């Protein structure tokens, strides 16, 4: 049972435009959500996170939105740059639980 | 400060062989984790440790063993390798359970034939 779902395996966006990556979850006990970015042959690196008590968190070009009623979160990248081309993983964890549940990832390609 | 290091980067095993994947971190993190990533899939937790001497199973522990004798090191042992263990293995660490950010190593690509 996939508790964290990223239904778009890939996404292509023109440089300078907005990239929107989506993530859905089924477990209502999840209370913290993270996005990780992964380049080929490297480990994932933390990008941005959001607690369930918020609906938005912003860090430079990256903004994560959380819609708890829909069990949906999204990552917005504005403006998109070629260096943003990578695989993006959504992850979630439940209260008091150190384990992360990862989605299957979305490969973002920024077209120059 | 090297962060999380993993060795080897690549390895090919024959069915039935054993090996140990090494992981070390120099950030004095209490929590350490082993994940595997299969093609087109997310990361699956194999084992984790909340401190030296304490380990616990994750989502997919069968065929693996771990130990945590020091804060720095968290080796993953594969006994009797099987083709189903062909994957990319990532080690990660975090300071404490309330520090949600996990720092990942570069990964070990393992092929079992």
PDB file of N, CA and C in Angstrom, chain A:
ATOM      1  N   UNK A   1       0.847  -1.185   0.000  1.00  0.00           N
ATOM      2  CA  UNK A   1       0.000   0.000   0.000  1.00  0.00           C
ATOM      3  C   UNK A   1       0.893   1.249   0.000  1.00  0.00           C
ATOM      4  N   UNK A   2       0.792   2.020  -1.073  1.00  0.00           N
ATOM      5  CA  UNK A   2       1.640   3.190  -1.216  1.00  0.00           C
ATOM      6  C   UNK A   2       0.982   4.352  -0.485  1.00  0.00           C
ATOM      7  N   UNK A   3       1.541   4.727   0.675  1.00  0.00           N
ATOM      8  CA  UNK A   3       0.906   5.772   1.475  1.00  0.00           C
ATOM      9  C   UNK A   3       1.246   7.168   0.989  1.00  0.00           C
ATOM     10  N   UNK A   4       2.341   7.293   0.242  1.00  0.00           N
ATOM     11  CA  UNK A   4       2.750   8.577  -0.325  1.00  0.00           C
ATOM     12  C   UNK A   4       2.879   8.371  -1.833  1.00  0.00           C
ATOM     13  N   UNK A   5       2.113   9.134  -2.592  1.00  0.00           N
ATOM     14  CA  UNK A   5       2.056   8.900  -4.034  1.00  0.00           C
ATOM     15  C   UNK A   5       2.466  10.140  -4.814  1.00  0.00           C
ATOM     16  N   UNK A   6       3.323   9.916  -5.784  1.00  0.00           N
ATOM     17  CA  UNK A   6       3.661  10.960  -6.738  1.00  0.00           C
ATOM     18  C   UNK A   6       3.248  10.409  -8.099  1.00  0.00           C
ATOM     19  N   UNK A   7       2.109  10.839  -8.578  1.00  0.00           N
ATOM     20  CA  UNK A   7       1.492  10.215  -9.734  1.00  0.00           C
ATOM     21  C   UNK A   7       2.109  10.605 -11.064  1.00  0.00           C
ATOM     22  N   UNK A   8       2.946  11.637 -11.056  1.00  0.00           N
ATOM     23  CA  UNK A   8       3.605  12.042 -12.303  1.00  0.00           C
ATOM     24  C   UNK A   8       5.052  11.586 -12.270  1.00  0.00           C
ATOM     25  N   UNK A   9       5.418  10.575 -13.052  1.00  0.00           N
ATOM     26  CA  UNK A   9       6.802  10.112 -13.042  1.00  0.00           C
ATOM     27  C   UNK A   9       7.768  11.138 -13.618  1.00  0.00           C
ATOM     28  N   UNK A  10       7.263  11.998 -14.511  1.00  0.00           N
ATOM     29  CA  UNK A  10       8.163  12.970 -15.126  1.00  0.00           C
ATOM     30  C   UNK A  10       7.411  14.253 -15.450  1.00  0.00           C
ATOM     31  N   UNK A  11       8.188  15.325 -15.576  1.00  0.00           N
ATOM     32  CA  UNK A  11       7.628  16.647 -15.844  1.00  0.00           C
ATOM     33  C   UNK A  11       8.691  17.456 -16.568  1.00  0.00           C
ATOM     34  N   UNK A  12       8.296  18.117 -17.648  1.00  0.00           N
ATOM     35  CA  UNK A  12       9.212  19.005 -18.385  1.00  0.00           C
ATOM     36  C   UNK A  12       8.671  20.422 -18.342  1.00  0.00           C
ATOM     37  N   UNK A  13       9.552  21.368 -18.036  1.00  0.00           N
ATOM     38  CA  UNK A  13       9.150  22.765 -17.885  1.00  0.00           C
ATOM     39  C   UNK A  13      10.196  23.649 -18.563  1.00  0.00           C
ATOM     40  N   UNK A  14       9.727  24.688 -19.206  1.00  0.00           N
ATOM     41  CA  UNK A  14      10.639  25.643 -19.812  1.00  0.00           C
ATOM     42  C   UNK A  14      11.371  26.438 -18.732  1.00  0.00           C
ATOM     43  N   UNK A  15      12.627  26.721 -18.996  1.00  0.00           N
ATOM     44  CA  UNK A  15      13.407  27.559 -18.084  1.00  0.00           C
ATOM     45  C   UNK A  15      12.692  28.900 -17.863  1.00  0.00           C
ATOM     46  N   UNK A  16      12.657  29.316 -16.606  1.00  0.00           N
ATOM     47  CA  UNK A  16      12.034  30.588 -16.265  1.00  0.00           C
ATOM     48  C   UNK A  16      10.562  30.469 -15.872  1.00  0.00           C
ATOM     49  N   UNK A  17       9.944  29.337 -16.256  1.00  0.00           N
ATOM     50  CA  UNK A  17       8.536  29.148 -15.906  1.00  0.00           C
ATOM     51  C   UNK A  17       8.420  28.486 -14.538  1.00  0.00           C
ATOM     52  N   UNK A  18       7.184  28.282 -14.094  1.00  0.00           N
ATOM     53  CA  UNK A  18       6.949  27.654 -12.799  1.00  0.00           C
ATOM     54  C   UNK A  18       6.881  26.136 -12.956  1.00  0.00           C
ATOM     55  N   UNK A  19       7.551  25.436 -12.053  1.00  0.00           N
ATOM     56  CA  UNK A  19       7.440  23.982 -11.973  1.00  0.00           C
ATOM     57  C   UNK A  19       6.563  23.653 -10.771  1.00  0.00           C
ATOM     58  N   UNK A  20       5.596  22.768 -10.966  1.00  0.00           N
ATOM     59  CA  UNK A  20       4.714  22.345  -9.885  1.00  0.00           C
ATOM     60  C   UNK A  20       4.766  20.825  -9.789  1.00  0.00           C
ATOM     61  N   UNK A  21       5.260  20.346  -8.664  1.00  0.00           N
ATOM     62  CA  UNK A  21       5.342  18.905  -8.415  1.00  0.00           C
ATOM     63  C   UNK A  21       4.319  18.549  -7.343  1.00  0.00           C
ATOM     64  N   UNK A  22       3.600  17.472  -7.576  1.00  0.00           N
ATOM     65  CA  UNK A  22       2.497  17.106  -6.696  1.00  0.00           C
ATOM     66  C   UNK A  22       2.753  15.817  -5.927  1.00  0.00           C
ATOM     67  N   UNK A  23       2.108  15.731  -4.772  1.00  0.00           N
ATOM     68  CA  UNK A  23       2.260  14.568  -3.902  1.00  0.00           C
ATOM     69  C   UNK A  23       0.950  14.381  -3.138  1.00  0.00           C
ATOM     70  N   UNK A  24       0.453  13.155  -3.098  1.00  0.00           N
ATOM     71  CA  UNK A  24      -0.747  12.818  -2.336  1.00  0.00           C
ATOM     72  C   UNK A  24      -0.415  11.780  -1.276  1.00  0.00           C
ATOM     73  N   UNK A  25      -1.116  11.832  -0.162  1.00  0.00           N
ATOM     74  CA  UNK A  25      -0.877  10.854   0.891  1.00  0.00           C
ATOM     75  C   UNK A  25      -2.204  10.328   1.415  1.00  0.00           C
ATOM     76  N   UNK A  26      -2.152   9.153   2.018  1.00  0.00           N
ATOM     77  CA  UNK A  26      -3.384   8.523   2.488  1.00  0.00           C
ATOM     78  C   UNK A  26      -3.447   8.433   4.011  1.00  0.00           C
ATOM     79  N   UNK A  27      -2.305   8.517   4.685  1.00  0.00           N
ATOM     80  CA  UNK A  27      -2.258   8.321   6.131  1.00  0.00           C
ATOM     81  C   UNK A  27      -2.520   9.644   6.850  1.00  0.00           C
ATOM     82  N   UNK A  28      -3.638   9.743   7.555  1.00  0.00           N
ATOM     83  CA  UNK A  28      -3.997  10.985   8.243  1.00  0.00           C
ATOM     84  C   UNK A  28      -3.116  11.254   9.461  1.00  0.00           C
ATOM     85  N   UNK A  29      -2.263  10.273   9.846  1.00  0.00           N
ATOM     86  CA  UNK A  29      -1.360  10.465  10.981  1.00  0.00           C
ATOM     87  C   UNK A  29      -0.071  11.187  10.574  1.00  0.00           C
ATOM     88  N   UNK A  30       0.146  11.362   9.286  1.00  0.00           N
ATOM     89  CA  UNK A  30       1.330  12.107   8.848  1.00  0.00           C
ATOM     90  C   UNK A  30       1.199  13.557   9.293  1.00  0.00           C
ATOM     91  N   UNK A  31       2.261  14.074   9.911  1.00  0.00           N
ATOM     92  CA  UNK A  31       2.167  15.450  10.393  1.00  0.00           C
ATOM     93  C   UNK A  31       3.350  16.313   9.951  1.00  0.00           C
ATOM     94  N   UNK A  32       4.239  15.724   9.159  1.00  0.00           N
ATOM     95  CA  UNK A  32       5.385  16.505   8.691  1.00  0.00           C
ATOM     96  C   UNK A  32       5.779  15.981   7.330  1.00  0.00           C
ATOM     97  N   UNK A  33       6.067  16.910   6.432  1.00  0.00           N
ATOM     98  CA  UNK A  33       6.307  16.526   5.039  1.00  0.00           C
ATOM     99  C   UNK A  33       7.579  17.189   4.543  1.00  0.00           C
ATOM    100  N   UNK A  34       8.310  16.456   3.738  1.00  0.00           N
ATOM    101  CA  UNK A  34       9.592  16.953   3.255  1.00  0.00           C
ATOM    102  C   UNK A  34       9.695  16.708   1.755  1.00  0.00           C
ATOM    103  N   UNK A  35      10.471  17.535   1.117  1.00  0.00           N
ATOM    104  CA  UNK A  35      10.862  17.309  -0.270  1.00  0.00           C
ATOM    105  C   UNK A  35      12.374  17.139  -0.329  1.00  0.00           C
ATOM    106  N   UNK A  36      12.767  16.104  -1.063  1.00  0.00           N
ATOM    107  CA  UNK A  36      14.177  15.848  -1.301  1.00  0.00           C
ATOM    108  C   UNK A  36      14.421  15.918  -2.798  1.00  0.00           C
ATOM    109  N   UNK A  37      15.634  16.346  -3.127  1.00  0.00           N
ATOM    110  CA  UNK A  37      16.052  16.467  -4.512  1.00  0.00           C
ATOM    111  C   UNK A  37      17.216  15.500  -4.732  1.00  0.00           C
ATOM    112  N   UNK A  38      17.212  14.811  -5.861  1.00  0.00           N
ATOM    113  CA  UNK A  38      18.275  13.845  -6.112  1.00  0.00           C
ATOM    114  C   UNK A  38      18.825  13.974  -7.523  1.00  0.00           C
ATOM    115  N   UNK A  39      20.121  14.186  -7.579  1.00  0.00           N
ATOM    116  CA  UNK A  39      20.830  14.153  -8.869  1.00  0.00           C
ATOM    117  C   UNK A  39      21.328  12.728  -9.114  1.00  0.00           C
ATOM    118  N   UNK A  40      21.559  12.385 -10.380  1.00  0.00           N
ATOM    119  CA  UNK A  40      22.090  11.045 -10.689  1.00  0.00           C
ATOM    120  C   UNK A  40      23.393  10.758  -9.951  1.00  0.00           C
ATOM    121  N   UNK A  41      23.532   9.528  -9.469  1.00  0.00           N
ATOM    122  CA  UNK A  41      24.734   9.048  -8.793  1.00  0.00           C
ATOM    123  C   UNK A  41      25.036   9.803  -7.498  1.00  0.00           C
ATOM    124  N   UNK A  42      24.052  10.477  -6.953  1.00  0.00           N
ATOM    125  CA  UNK A  42      24.224  11.135  -5.658  1.00  0.00           C
ATOM    126  C   UNK A  42      23.090  10.721  -4.728  1.00  0.00           C
ATOM    127  N   UNK A  43      23.291  10.955  -3.423  1.00  0.00           N
ATOM    128  CA  UNK A  43      22.203  10.718  -2.489  1.00  0.00           C
ATOM    129  C   UNK A  43      21.221  11.871  -2.505  1.00  0.00           C
ATOM    130  N   UNK A  44      20.001  11.619  -2.018  1.00  0.00           N
ATOM    131  CA  UNK A  44      19.027  12.713  -1.926  1.00  0.00           C
ATOM    132  C   UNK A  44      19.520  13.812  -0.992  1.00  0.00           C
ATOM    133  N   UNK A  45      19.130  15.040  -1.293  1.00  0.00           N
ATOM    134  CA  UNK A  45      19.433  16.162  -0.401  1.00  0.00           C
ATOM    135  C   UNK A  45      18.130  16.862  -0.032  1.00  0.00           C
ATOM    136  N   UNK A  46      18.067  17.269   1.212  1.00  0.00           N
ATOM    137  CA  UNK A  46      16.874  17.927   1.723  1.00  0.00           C
ATOM    138  C   UNK A  46      16.664  19.261   1.020  1.00  0.00           C
ATOM    139  N   UNK A  47      15.403  19.541   0.696  1.00  0.00           N
ATOM    140  CA  UNK A  47      15.089  20.772  -0.014  1.00  0.00           C
ATOM    141  C   UNK A  47      14.253  21.708   0.854  1.00  0.00           C
ATOM    142  N   UNK A  48      13.110  21.239   1.300  1.00  0.00           N
ATOM    143  CA  UNK A  48      12.193  22.075   2.058  1.00  0.00           C
ATOM    144  C   UNK A  48      11.216  21.165   2.778  1.00  0.00           C
ATOM    145  N   UNK A  49      10.647  21.664   3.877  1.00  0.00           N
ATOM    146  CA  UNK A  49       9.697  20.856   4.638  1.00  0.00           C
ATOM    147  C   UNK A  49       8.522  21.715   5.090  1.00  0.00           C
ATOM    148  N   UNK A  50       7.499  21.050   5.582  1.00  0.00           N
ATOM    149  CA  UNK A  50       6.342  21.758   6.103  1.00  0.00           C
ATOM    150  C   UNK A  50       5.680  20.931   7.184  1.00  0.00           C
ATOM    151  N   UNK A  51       5.297  21.596   8.253  1.00  0.00           N
ATOM    152  CA  UNK A  51       4.559  20.946   9.322  1.00  0.00           C
ATOM    153  C   UNK A  51       3.068  21.011   9.016  1.00  0.00           C
ATOM    154  N   UNK A  52       2.320  20.067   9.583  1.00  0.00           N
ATOM    155  CA  UNK A  52       0.877  20.040   9.312  1.00  0.00           C
ATOM    156  C   UNK A  52       0.128  21.210   9.948  1.00  0.00           C
ATOM    157  N   UNK A  53       0.801  21.975  10.790  1.00  0.00           N
ATOM    158  CA  UNK A  53       0.119  23.133  11.370  1.00  0.00           C
ATOM    159  C   UNK A  53       0.177  24.344  10.434  1.00  0.00           C
ATOM    160  N   UNK A  54       0.925  24.192   9.349  1.00  0.00           N
ATOM    161  CA  UNK A  54       1.019  25.274   8.366  1.00  0.00           C
ATOM    162  C   UNK A  54       0.397  24.823   7.054  1.00  0.00           C
ATOM    163  N   UNK A  55       0.089  25.781   6.195  1.00  0.00           N
ATOM    164  CA  UNK A  55      -0.364  25.428   4.858  1.00  0.00           C
ATOM    165  C   UNK A  55       0.584  25.895   3.764  1.00  0.00           C
ATOM    166  N   UNK A  56       1.652  26.602   4.196  1.00  0.00           N
ATOM    167  CA  UNK A  56       2.605  27.095   3.211  1.00  0.00           C
ATOM    168  C   UNK A  56       3.956  27.307   3.883  1.00  0.00           C
ATOM    169  N   UNK A  57       5.010  26.970   3.157  1.00  0.00           N
ATOM    170  CA  UNK A  57       6.351  27.294   3.618  1.00  0.00           C
ATOM    171  C   UNK A  57       7.189  27.683   2.411  1.00  0.00           C
ATOM    172  N   UNK A  58       7.947  28.736   2.553  1.00  0.00           N
ATOM    173  CA  UNK A  58       8.670  29.313   1.426  1.00  0.00           C
ATOM    174  C   UNK A  58      10.157  29.413   1.743  1.00  0.00           C
ATOM    175  N   UNK A  59      10.975  29.103   0.762  1.00  0.00           N
ATOM    176  CA  UNK A  59      12.416  29.239   0.925  1.00  0.00           C
ATOM    177  C   UNK A  59      13.003  29.605  -0.432  1.00  0.00           C
ATOM    178  N   UNK A  60      13.189  30.895  -0.625  1.00  0.00           N
ATOM    179  CA  UNK A  60      13.738  31.357  -1.902  1.00  0.00           C
ATOM    180  C   UNK A  60      12.797  31.043  -3.052  1.00  0.00           C
ATOM    181  N   UNK A  61      13.306  30.307  -4.024  1.00  0.00           N
ATOM    182  CA  UNK A  61      12.479  29.968  -5.193  1.00  0.00           C
ATOM    183  C   UNK A  61      11.520  28.809  -4.938  1.00  0.00           C
ATOM    184  N   UNK A  62      11.632  28.189  -3.782  1.00  0.00           N
ATOM    185  CA  UNK A  62      10.857  26.983  -3.483  1.00  0.00           C
ATOM    186  C   UNK A  62       9.758  27.281  -2.468  1.00  0.00           C
ATOM    187  N   UNK A  63       8.556  26.843  -2.796  1.00  0.00           N
ATOM    188  CA  UNK A  63       7.416  26.977  -1.898  1.00  0.00           C
ATOM    189  C   UNK A  63       6.688  25.644  -1.846  1.00  0.00           C
ATOM    190  N   UNK A  64       6.378  25.204  -0.647  1.00  0.00           N
ATOM    191  CA  UNK A  64       5.579  23.992  -0.502  1.00  0.00           C
ATOM    192  C   UNK A  64       4.218  24.384   0.074  1.00  0.00           C
ATOM    193  N   UNK A  65       3.182  23.846  -0.531  1.00  0.00           N
ATOM    194  CA  UNK A  65       1.807  24.075  -0.093  1.00  0.00           C
ATOM    195  C   UNK A  65       1.232  22.764   0.422  1.00  0.00           C
ATOM    196  N   UNK A  66       0.479  22.852   1.531  1.00  0.00           N
ATOM    197  CA  UNK A  66      -0.141  21.673   2.105  1.00  0.00           C
ATOM    198  C   UNK A  66      -1.648  21.884   2.213  1.00  0.00           C
ATOM    199  N   UNK A  67      -2.403  20.958   1.658  1.00  0.00           N
ATOM    200  CA  UNK A  67      -3.861  20.952   1.762  1.00  0.00           C
ATOM    201  C   UNK A  67      -4.253  19.703   2.539  1.00  0.00           C
ATOM    202  N   UNK A  68      -4.449  19.870   3.845  1.00  0.00           N
ATOM    203  CA  UNK A  68      -4.690  18.702   4.708  1.00  0.00           C
ATOM    204  C   UNK A  68      -6.015  18.029   4.394  1.00  0.00           C
ATOM    205  N   UNK A  69      -7.017  18.799   4.075  1.00  0.00           N
ATOM    206  CA  UNK A  69      -8.335  18.193   3.817  1.00  0.00           C
ATOM    207  C   UNK A  69      -8.278  17.301   2.583  1.00  0.00           C
ATOM    208  N   UNK A  70      -7.446  17.691   1.608  1.00  0.00           N
ATOM    209  CA  UNK A  70      -7.309  16.895   0.390  1.00  0.00           C
ATOM    210  C   UNK A  70      -6.167  15.890   0.492  1.00  0.00           C
ATOM    211  N   UNK A  71      -5.408  15.942   1.586  1.00  0.00           N
ATOM    212  CA  UNK A  71      -4.223  15.107   1.756  1.00  0.00           C
ATOM    213  C   UNK A  71      -3.308  15.261   0.540  1.00  0.00           C
ATOM    214  N   UNK A  72      -2.979  16.491   0.263  1.00  0.00           N
ATOM    215  CA  UNK A  72      -2.217  16.816  -0.936  1.00  0.00           C
ATOM    216  C   UNK A  72      -1.209  17.903  -0.612  1.00  0.00           C
ATOM    217  N   UNK A  73       0.000  17.724  -1.150  1.00  0.00           N
ATOM    218  CA  UNK A  73       0.972  18.805  -1.074  1.00  0.00           C
ATOM    219  C   UNK A  73       1.633  18.998  -2.424  1.00  0.00           C
ATOM    220  N   UNK A  74       2.132  20.202  -2.608  1.00  0.00           N
ATOM    221  CA  UNK A  74       2.776  20.512  -3.873  1.00  0.00           C
ATOM    222  C   UNK A  74       4.023  21.355  -3.625  1.00  0.00           C
ATOM    223  N   UNK A  75       4.965  21.206  -4.514  1.00  0.00           N
ATOM    224  CA  UNK A  75       6.206  21.985  -4.485  1.00  0.00           C
ATOM    225  C   UNK A  75       6.229  22.873  -5.715  1.00  0.00           C
ATOM    226  N   UNK A  76       6.367  24.176  -5.490  1.00  0.00           N
ATOM    227  CA  UNK A  76       6.445  25.134  -6.583  1.00  0.00           C
ATOM    228  C   UNK A  76       7.871  25.666  -6.678  1.00  0.00           C
ATOM    229  N   UNK A  77       8.387  25.684  -7.868  1.00  0.00           N
ATOM    230  CA  UNK A  77       9.722  26.238  -8.112  1.00  0.00           C
ATOM    231  C   UNK A  77       9.577  27.376  -9.113  1.00  0.00           C
ATOM    232  N   UNK A  78       9.917  28.590  -8.656  1.00  0.00           N
ATOM    233  CA  UNK A  78       9.765  29.767  -9.512  1.00  0.00           C
ATOM    234  C   UNK A  78      10.952  30.712  -9.323  1.00  0.00           C
ATOM    235  N   UNK A  79      11.644  31.124 -10.381  1.00  0.00           N
ATOM    236  CA  UNK A  79      11.553  30.569 -11.720  1.00  0.00           C
ATOM    237  C   UNK A  79      12.382  29.298 -11.830  1.00  0.00           C
ATOM    238  N   UNK A  80      12.023  28.412 -12.698  1.00  0.00           N
ATOM    239  CA  UNK A  80      12.766  27.169 -12.877  1.00  0.00           C
ATOM    240  C   UNK A  80      14.091  27.439 -13.586  1.00  0.00           C
ATOM    241  N   UNK A  81      15.118  26.730 -13.119  1.00  0.00           N
ATOM    242  CA  UNK A  81      16.463  26.895 -13.688  1.00  0.00           C
ATOM    243  C   UNK A  81      16.986  25.531 -14.137  1.00  0.00           C
ATOM    244  N   UNK A  82      17.930  25.508 -15.073  1.00  0.00           N
ATOM    245  CA  UNK A  82      18.452  24.218 -15.552  1.00  0.00           C
ATOM    246  C   UNK A  82      18.984  23.326 -14.435  1.00  0.00           C
ATOM    247  N   UNK A  83      19.586  23.932 -13.397  1.00  0.00           N
ATOM    248  CA  UNK A  83      20.102  23.159 -12.273  1.00  0.00           C
ATOM    249  C   UNK A  83      19.025  22.492 -11.441  1.00  0.00           C
ATOM    250  N   UNK A  84      17.765  22.834 -11.696  1.00  0.00           N
ATOM    251  CA  UNK A  84      16.662  22.198 -10.978  1.00  0.00           C
ATOM    252  C   UNK A  84      16.320  20.835 -11.576  1.00  0.00           C
ATOM    253  N   UNK A  85      16.894  20.513 -12.712  1.00  0.00           N
ATOM    254  CA  UNK A  85      16.635  19.208 -13.326  1.00  0.00           C
ATOM    255  C   UNK A  85      17.171  18.108 -12.409  1.00  0.00           C
ATOM    256  N   UNK A  86      16.276  17.282 -11.915  1.00  0.00           N
ATOM    257  CA  UNK A  86      16.615  16.257 -10.921  1.00  0.00           C
ATOM    258  C   UNK A  86      15.365  15.426 -10.664  1.00  0.00           C
ATOM    259  N   UNK A  87      15.510  14.421  -9.825  1.00  0.00           N
ATOM    260  CA  UNK A  87      14.342  13.669  -9.347  1.00  0.00           C
ATOM    261  C   UNK A  87      13.955  14.241  -7.982  1.00  0.00           C
ATOM    262  N   UNK A  88      12.684  14.500  -7.799  1.00  0.00           N
ATOM    263  CA  UNK A  88      12.183  15.070  -6.559  1.00  0.00           C
ATOM    264  C   UNK A  88      11.320  14.038  -5.841  1.00  0.00           C
ATOM    265  N   UNK A  89      11.667  13.800  -4.572  1.00  0.00           N
ATOM    266  CA  UNK A  89      10.914  12.860  -3.754  1.00  0.00           C
ATOM    267  C   UNK A  89      10.146  13.613  -2.679  1.00  0.00           C
ATOM    268  N   UNK A  90       8.918  13.247  -2.531  1.00  0.00           N
ATOM    269  CA  UNK A  90       8.091  13.699  -1.425  1.00  0.00           C
ATOM    270  C   UNK A  90       8.229  12.651  -0.319  1.00  0.00           C
ATOM    271  N   UNK A  91       8.280  13.085   0.943  1.00  0.00           N
ATOM    272  CA  UNK A  91       8.377  12.152   2.061  1.00  0.00           C
ATOM    273  C   UNK A  91       7.488  12.649   3.197  1.00  0.00           C
ATOM    274  N   UNK A  92       7.033  11.723   4.020  1.00  0.00           N
ATOM    275  CA  UNK A  92       6.148  12.087   5.117  1.00  0.00           C
ATOM    276  C   UNK A  92       6.486  11.247   6.343  1.00  0.00           C
ATOM    277  N   UNK A  93       6.177  11.797   7.515  1.00  0.00           N
ATOM    278  CA  UNK A  93       6.366  11.046   8.744  1.00  0.00           C
ATOM    279  C   UNK A  93       5.235  11.337   9.712  1.00  0.00           C
ATOM    280  N   UNK A  94       4.957  10.348  10.546  1.00  0.00           N
ATOM    281  CA  UNK A  94       3.899  10.485  11.525  1.00  0.00           C
ATOM    282  C   UNK A  94       4.422  11.068  12.823  1.00  0.00           C
ATOM    283  N   UNK A  95       3.540  11.571  13.643  1.00  0.00           N
ATOM    284  CA  UNK A  95       3.919  12.187  14.901  1.00  0.00           C
ATOM    285  C   UNK A  95       4.675  11.198  15.786  1.00  0.00           C
ATOM    286  N   UNK A  96       5.856  11.612  16.286  1.00  0.00           N
ATOM    287  CA  UNK A  96       6.632  10.777  17.186  1.00  0.00           C
ATOM    288  C   UNK A  96       7.328   9.608  16.526  1.00  0.00           C
ATOM    289  N   UNK A  97       7.328   9.590  15.211  1.00  0.00           N
ATOM    290  CA  UNK A  97       7.913   8.469  14.470  1.00  0.00           C
ATOM    291  C   UNK A  97       9.070   8.986  13.638  1.00  0.00           C
ATOM    292  N   UNK A  98      10.267   8.411  13.848  1.00  0.00           N
ATOM    293  CA  UNK A  98      11.403   8.932  13.101  1.00  0.00           C
ATOM    294  C   UNK A  98      11.472   8.409  11.676  1.00  0.00           C
ATOM    295  N   UNK A  99      10.619   7.460  11.320  1.00  0.00           N
ATOM    296  CA  UNK A  99      10.701   6.878   9.988  1.00  0.00           C
ATOM    297  C   UNK A  99      10.041   7.782   8.958  1.00  0.00           C
ATOM    298  N   UNK A 100      10.661   7.821   7.784  1.00  0.00           N
ATOM    299  CA  UNK A 100      10.091   8.552   6.662  1.00  0.00           C
ATOM    300  C   UNK A 100       9.478   7.571   5.674  1.00  0.00           C
ATOM    301  N   UNK A 101       8.350   7.949   5.096  1.00  0.00           N
ATOM    302  CA  UNK A 101       7.753   7.204   3.991  1.00  0.00           C
ATOM    303  C   UNK A 101       7.916   8.049   2.745  1.00  0.00           C
ATOM    304  N   UNK A 102       8.565   7.464   1.729  1.00  0.00           N
ATOM    305  CA  UNK A 102       8.879   8.208   0.513  1.00  0.00           C
ATOM    306  C   UNK A 102       7.901   7.884  -0.604  1.00  0.00           C
ATOM    307  N   UNK A 103       7.672   8.881  -1.454  1.00  0.00           N
ATOM    308  CA  UNK A 103       6.991   8.657  -2.713  1.00  0.00           C
ATOM    309  C   UNK A 103       7.965   8.092  -3.739  1.00  0.00           C
ATOM    310  N   UNK A 104       7.453   7.807  -4.920  1.00  0.00           N
ATOM    311  CA  UNK A 104       8.262   7.160  -5.958  1.00  0.00           C
ATOM    312  C   UNK A 104       9.089   8.139  -6.778  1.00  0.00           C
ATOM    313  N   UNK A 105       8.856   9.433  -6.584  1.00  0.00           N
ATOM    314  CA  UNK A 105       9.686  10.432  -7.245  1.00  0.00           C
ATOM    315  C   UNK A 105       9.093  10.950  -8.543  1.00  0.00           C
ATOM    316  N   UNK A 106       9.438  12.192  -8.869  1.00  0.00           N
ATOM    317  CA  UNK A 106       9.090  12.817 -10.146  1.00  0.00           C
ATOM    318  C   UNK A 106      10.369  13.366 -10.750  1.00  0.00           C
ATOM    319  N   UNK A 107      10.647  12.965 -11.988  1.00  0.00           N
ATOM    320  CA  UNK A 107      11.829  13.478 -12.680  1.00  0.00           C
ATOM    321  C   UNK A 107      11.481  14.788 -13.364  1.00  0.00           C
ATOM    322  N   UNK A 108      12.084  15.865 -12.902  1.00  0.00           N
ATOM    323  CA  UNK A 108      11.864  17.198 -13.470  1.00  0.00           C
ATOM    324  C   UNK A 108      12.976  17.523 -14.446  1.00  0.00           C
ATOM    325  N   UNK A 109      12.582  17.915 -15.647  1.00  0.00           N
ATOM    326  CA  UNK A 109      13.550  18.344 -16.655  1.00  0.00           C
ATOM    327  C   UNK A 109      13.241  19.782 -17.020  1.00  0.00           C
ATOM    328  N   UNK A 110      14.216  20.640 -16.876  1.00  0.00           N
ATOM    329  CA  UNK A 110      14.058  22.042 -17.239  1.00  0.00           C
ATOM    330  C   UNK A 110      14.663  22.240 -18.626  1.00  0.00           C
ATOM    331  N   UNK A 111      13.850  22.717 -19.527  1.00  0.00           N
ATOM    332  CA  UNK A 111      14.264  22.883 -20.919  1.00  0.00           C
ATOM    333  C   UNK A 111      14.785  24.299 -21.129  1.00  0.00           C
ATOM    334  N   UNK A 112      16.043  24.437 -21.567  1.00  0.00           N
ATOM    335  CA  UNK A 112      16.618  25.789 -21.734  1.00  0.00           C
ATOM    336  C   UNK A 112      15.906  26.586 -22.832  1.00  0.00           C
TER     337      UNK A 112
END
